[in-house]
Tab-separated table of C-alpha atoms in Angstrom:
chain	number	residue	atom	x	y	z
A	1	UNK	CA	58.082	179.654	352.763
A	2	UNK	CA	57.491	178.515	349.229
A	3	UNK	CA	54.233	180.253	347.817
A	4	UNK	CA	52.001	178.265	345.949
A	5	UNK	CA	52.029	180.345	343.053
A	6	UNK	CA	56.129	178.981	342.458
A	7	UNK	CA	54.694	175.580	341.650
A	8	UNK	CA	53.757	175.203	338.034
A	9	UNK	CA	49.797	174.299	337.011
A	10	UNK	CA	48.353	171.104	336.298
A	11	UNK	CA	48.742	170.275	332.363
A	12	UNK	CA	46.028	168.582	330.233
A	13	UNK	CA	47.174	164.887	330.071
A	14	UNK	CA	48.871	164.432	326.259
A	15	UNK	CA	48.037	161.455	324.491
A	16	UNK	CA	50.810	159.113	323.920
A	17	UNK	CA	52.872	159.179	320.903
A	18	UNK	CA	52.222	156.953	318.109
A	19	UNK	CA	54.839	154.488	316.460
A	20	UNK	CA	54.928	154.829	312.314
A	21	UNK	CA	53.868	152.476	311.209
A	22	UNK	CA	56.255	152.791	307.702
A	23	UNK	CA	58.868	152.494	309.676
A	24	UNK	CA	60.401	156.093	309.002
A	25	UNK	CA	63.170	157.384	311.093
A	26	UNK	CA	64.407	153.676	312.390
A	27	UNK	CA	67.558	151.845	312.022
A	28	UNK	CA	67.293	151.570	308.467
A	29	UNK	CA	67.115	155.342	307.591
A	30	UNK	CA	69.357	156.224	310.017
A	31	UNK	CA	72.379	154.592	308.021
A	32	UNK	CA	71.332	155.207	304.236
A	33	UNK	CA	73.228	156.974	302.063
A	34	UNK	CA	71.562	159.218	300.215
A	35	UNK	CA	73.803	158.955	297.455
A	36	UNK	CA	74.288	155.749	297.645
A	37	UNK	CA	72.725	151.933	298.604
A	38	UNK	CA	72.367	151.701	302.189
A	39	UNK	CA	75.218	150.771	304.467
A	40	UNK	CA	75.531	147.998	306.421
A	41	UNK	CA	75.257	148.866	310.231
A	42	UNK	CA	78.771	148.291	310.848
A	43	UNK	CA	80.027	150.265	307.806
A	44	UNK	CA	77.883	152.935	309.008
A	45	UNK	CA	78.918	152.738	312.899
A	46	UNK	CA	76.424	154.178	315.830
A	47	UNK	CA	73.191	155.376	314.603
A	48	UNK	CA	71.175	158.834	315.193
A	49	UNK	CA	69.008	156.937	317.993
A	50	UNK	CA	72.608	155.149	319.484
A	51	UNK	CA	73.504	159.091	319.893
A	52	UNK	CA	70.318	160.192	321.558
A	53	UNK	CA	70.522	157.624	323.441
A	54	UNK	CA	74.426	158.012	324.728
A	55	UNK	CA	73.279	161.718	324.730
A	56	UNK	CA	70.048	160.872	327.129
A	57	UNK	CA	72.679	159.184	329.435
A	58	UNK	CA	74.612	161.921	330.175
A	59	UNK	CA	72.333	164.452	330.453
A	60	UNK	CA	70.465	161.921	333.029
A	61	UNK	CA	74.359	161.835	334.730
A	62	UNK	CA	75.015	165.402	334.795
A	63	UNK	CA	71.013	166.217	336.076
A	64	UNK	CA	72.016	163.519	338.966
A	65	UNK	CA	75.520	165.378	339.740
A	66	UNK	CA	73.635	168.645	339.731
A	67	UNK	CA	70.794	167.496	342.142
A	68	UNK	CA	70.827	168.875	345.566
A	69	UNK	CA	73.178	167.109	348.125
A	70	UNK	CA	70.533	167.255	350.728
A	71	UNK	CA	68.038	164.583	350.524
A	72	UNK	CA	64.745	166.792	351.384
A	73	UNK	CA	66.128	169.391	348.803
A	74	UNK	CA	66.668	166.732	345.821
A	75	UNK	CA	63.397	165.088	346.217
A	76	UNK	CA	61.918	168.192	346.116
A	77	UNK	CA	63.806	169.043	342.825
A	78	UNK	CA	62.836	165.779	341.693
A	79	UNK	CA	59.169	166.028	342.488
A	80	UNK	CA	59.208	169.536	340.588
A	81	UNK	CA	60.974	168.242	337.384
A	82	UNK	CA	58.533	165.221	336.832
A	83	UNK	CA	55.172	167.755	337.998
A	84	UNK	CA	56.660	170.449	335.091
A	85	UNK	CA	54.352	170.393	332.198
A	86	UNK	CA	52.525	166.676	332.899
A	87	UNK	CA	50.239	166.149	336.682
A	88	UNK	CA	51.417	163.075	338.719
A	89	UNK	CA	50.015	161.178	341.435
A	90	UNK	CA	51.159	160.517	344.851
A	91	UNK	CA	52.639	156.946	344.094
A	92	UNK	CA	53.856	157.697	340.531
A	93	UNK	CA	55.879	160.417	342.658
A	94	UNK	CA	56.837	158.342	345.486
A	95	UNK	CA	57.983	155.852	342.935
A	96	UNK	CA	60.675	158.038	341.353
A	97	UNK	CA	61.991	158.724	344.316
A	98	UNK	CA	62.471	155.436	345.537
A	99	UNK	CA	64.190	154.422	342.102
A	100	UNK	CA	66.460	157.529	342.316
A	101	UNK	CA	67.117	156.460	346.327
A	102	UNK	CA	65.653	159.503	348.071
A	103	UNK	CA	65.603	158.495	351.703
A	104	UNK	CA	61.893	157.468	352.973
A	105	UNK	CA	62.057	160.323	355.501
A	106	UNK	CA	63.131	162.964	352.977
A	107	UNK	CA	60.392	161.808	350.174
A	108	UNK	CA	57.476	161.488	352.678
A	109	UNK	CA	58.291	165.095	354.074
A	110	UNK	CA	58.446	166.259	350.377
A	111	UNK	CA	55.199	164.326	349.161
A	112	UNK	CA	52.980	165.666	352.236
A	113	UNK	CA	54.172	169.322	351.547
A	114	UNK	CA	53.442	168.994	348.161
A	115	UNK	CA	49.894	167.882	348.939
A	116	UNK	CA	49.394	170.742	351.413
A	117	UNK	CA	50.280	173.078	349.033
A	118	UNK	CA	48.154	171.658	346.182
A	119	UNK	CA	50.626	170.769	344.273
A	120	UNK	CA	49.652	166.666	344.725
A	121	UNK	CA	45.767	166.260	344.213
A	122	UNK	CA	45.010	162.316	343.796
A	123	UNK	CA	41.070	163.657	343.554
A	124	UNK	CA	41.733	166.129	341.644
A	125	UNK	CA	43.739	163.609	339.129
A	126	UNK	CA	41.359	160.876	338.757
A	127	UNK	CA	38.796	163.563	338.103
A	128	UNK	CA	40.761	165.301	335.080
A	129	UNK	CA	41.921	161.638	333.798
A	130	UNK	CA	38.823	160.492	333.537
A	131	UNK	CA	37.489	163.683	331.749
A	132	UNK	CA	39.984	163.210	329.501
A	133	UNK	CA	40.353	159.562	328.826
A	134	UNK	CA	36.758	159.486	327.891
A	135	UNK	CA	36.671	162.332	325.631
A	136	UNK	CA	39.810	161.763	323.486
A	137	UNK	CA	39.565	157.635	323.673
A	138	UNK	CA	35.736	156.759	324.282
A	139	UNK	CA	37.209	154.369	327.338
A	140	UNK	CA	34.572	153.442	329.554
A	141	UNK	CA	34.363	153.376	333.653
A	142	UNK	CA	36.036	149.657	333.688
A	143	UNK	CA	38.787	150.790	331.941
A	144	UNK	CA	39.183	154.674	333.407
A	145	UNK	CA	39.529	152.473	336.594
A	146	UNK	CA	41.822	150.087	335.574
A	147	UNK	CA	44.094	152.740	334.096
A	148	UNK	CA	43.802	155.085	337.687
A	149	UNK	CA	44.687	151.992	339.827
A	150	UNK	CA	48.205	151.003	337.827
A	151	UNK	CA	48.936	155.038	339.086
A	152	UNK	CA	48.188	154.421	342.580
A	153	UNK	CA	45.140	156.188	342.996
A	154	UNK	CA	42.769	154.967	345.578
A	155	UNK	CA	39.701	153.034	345.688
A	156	UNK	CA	37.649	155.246	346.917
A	157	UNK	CA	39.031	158.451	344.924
A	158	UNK	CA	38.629	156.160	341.768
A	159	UNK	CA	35.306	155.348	342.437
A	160	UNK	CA	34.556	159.102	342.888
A	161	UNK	CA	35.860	159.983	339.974
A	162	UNK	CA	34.282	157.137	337.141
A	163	UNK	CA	31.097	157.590	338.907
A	164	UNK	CA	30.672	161.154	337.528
A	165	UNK	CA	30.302	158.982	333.742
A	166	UNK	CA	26.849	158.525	334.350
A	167	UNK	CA	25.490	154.979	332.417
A	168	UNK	CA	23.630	157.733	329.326
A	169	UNK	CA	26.792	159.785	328.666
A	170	UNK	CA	28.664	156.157	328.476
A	171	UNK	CA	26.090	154.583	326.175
A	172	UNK	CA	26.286	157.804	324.354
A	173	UNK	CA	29.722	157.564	323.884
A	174	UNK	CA	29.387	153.581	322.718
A	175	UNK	CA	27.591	154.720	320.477
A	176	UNK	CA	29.102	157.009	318.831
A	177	UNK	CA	32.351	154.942	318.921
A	178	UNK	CA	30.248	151.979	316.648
A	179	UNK	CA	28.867	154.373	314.482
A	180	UNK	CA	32.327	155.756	313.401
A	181	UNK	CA	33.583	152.171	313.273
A	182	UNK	CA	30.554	150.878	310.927
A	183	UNK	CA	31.007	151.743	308.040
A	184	UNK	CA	34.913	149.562	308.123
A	185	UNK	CA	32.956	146.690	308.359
A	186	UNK	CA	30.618	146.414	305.632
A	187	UNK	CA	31.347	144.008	303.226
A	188	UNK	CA	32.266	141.786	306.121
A	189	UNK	CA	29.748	138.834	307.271
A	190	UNK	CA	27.307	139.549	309.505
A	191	UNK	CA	29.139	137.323	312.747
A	192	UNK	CA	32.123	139.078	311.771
A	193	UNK	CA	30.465	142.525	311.647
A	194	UNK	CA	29.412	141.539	315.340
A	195	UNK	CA	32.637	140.590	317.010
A	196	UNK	CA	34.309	143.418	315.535
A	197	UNK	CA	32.034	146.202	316.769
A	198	UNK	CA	31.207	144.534	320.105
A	199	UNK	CA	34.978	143.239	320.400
A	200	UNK	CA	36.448	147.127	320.303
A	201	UNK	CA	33.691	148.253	322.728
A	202	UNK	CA	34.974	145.352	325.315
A	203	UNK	CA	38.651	146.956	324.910
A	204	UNK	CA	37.771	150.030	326.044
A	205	UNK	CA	35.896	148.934	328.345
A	206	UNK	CA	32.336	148.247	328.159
A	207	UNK	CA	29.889	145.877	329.697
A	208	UNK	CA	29.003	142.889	327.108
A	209	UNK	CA	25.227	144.338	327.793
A	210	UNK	CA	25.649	147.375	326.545
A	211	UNK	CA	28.004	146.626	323.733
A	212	UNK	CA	25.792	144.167	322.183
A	213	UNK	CA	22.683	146.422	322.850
A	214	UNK	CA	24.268	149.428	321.267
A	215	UNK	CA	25.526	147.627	318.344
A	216	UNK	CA	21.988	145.901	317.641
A	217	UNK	CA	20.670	149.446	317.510
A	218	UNK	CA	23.231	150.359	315.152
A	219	UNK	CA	22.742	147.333	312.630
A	220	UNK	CA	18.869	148.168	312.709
A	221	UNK	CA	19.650	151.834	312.182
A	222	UNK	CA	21.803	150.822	309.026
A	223	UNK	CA	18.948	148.467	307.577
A	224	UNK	CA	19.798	145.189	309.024
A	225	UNK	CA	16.390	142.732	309.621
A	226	UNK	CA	15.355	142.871	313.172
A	227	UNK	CA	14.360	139.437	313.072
A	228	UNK	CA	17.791	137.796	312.111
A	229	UNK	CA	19.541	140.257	314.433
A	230	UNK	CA	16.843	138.730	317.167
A	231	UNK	CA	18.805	135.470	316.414
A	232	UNK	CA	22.111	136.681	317.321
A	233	UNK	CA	20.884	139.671	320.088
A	234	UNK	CA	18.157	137.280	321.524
A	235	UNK	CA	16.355	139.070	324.400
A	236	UNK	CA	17.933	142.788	323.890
């Protein structure tokens, strides 16, 4: 029997890589010459990324030719590859065993062991994603939901988990978010000022309420008349 301490821990969720925005590292410096002008791309034949990518192939090939022959055993190879390092949910898992073609019978066997042993926690997820989410990108409960429900998480485990954001810690948050944006939008007009700061609280999430409320308080905080803000916040 497989002892629980075998499987690996649950990882804080990394935040996504960001593109460059100079462009370093793309096509174009992959086939410069350094001592020379840059080549065109069929002077300089298959780039760096070409390479990974060829190399990426096969090492997906040869992972799929070393896999276990028996279904139950290569889903559960599978399962432990993707839980290594990053924590999955119960669909995202079930997923990526239907794309590799693990029988039904062999994943579901796999997936319910897994969550016996701990090593699949939906509750557990939502709880840790939403801890996270919030901290590192301000997003509020409509978005932390949105975000659990494209990862198969259910309903009533999502609602479990936003509704530990209680409505001060998420004005909190908005309002730290508009203070840090502020000061990027003087010297713009006050209508523009508005959408901006209420616009970026609706992407991550927030009720139109609250994001108009919060960034009222913030314009009066920075000096703004209460009585022209009353024209364009009327009745908050």
């Amino acid at each position: 029997m497989t002892r629980r301490s075998d499987w690996p821990e649950y990882a804080p969720f990394p935040e996504p890589p960001v593109a460059s925005a100079s462009g370093a590292g793309g096509p174009e410096a992959d086939i410069e010459d350094s001592d020379g002008p840059a080549l065109s791309r069929a002077e300089a034949g298959p780039s760096r990324a070409s390479a990974r990518s060829r190399s990426r192939s096969g090492g997906r090939s040869q992972e799929r030719e070393a896999e276990p022959a028996d279904p139950v055993e290569r889903a559960r190879a599978i399962c432990l590859r993707l839980l290594t390092g990053t924590p999955r949910t119960r669909q995202q898992l079930a997923d990526a065993l239907r794309k590799r073609e693990v029988p039904e019978e062999a994943a579901e066997e796999v997936l319910a062991r897994f969550e016996d042993v701990g090593l699949i926690d939906d509750t557990a997820f939502a709880a840790a994603w939403v801890e996270s989410r919030h901290h590192s990108r301000g997003l509020a409960r409509r978005a932390l939901a949105r975000e659990l429900r494209t990862k198969g998480v259910d309903s009533a485990v999502i609602d479990e988990a936003v509704g530990r954001l209680d409505s001060d810690r998420e004005e909190e948050t908005a309002r730290a978010l508009v203070e840090r944006k502020l000061r990027s939008t003087r010297g713009l007009d006050r209508d523009k000022r508005l959408r901006r700061l209420a616009g970026m609280l609706a992407r991550k999430g927030y009720s139109e309420g609250l994001a108009l409320r919060v960034v009222r308080r913030a314009l009066e905080e920075e000096g703004e008349d209460p009585e022209v803000l009353e024209e364009h916040f009327p009745g908050l």
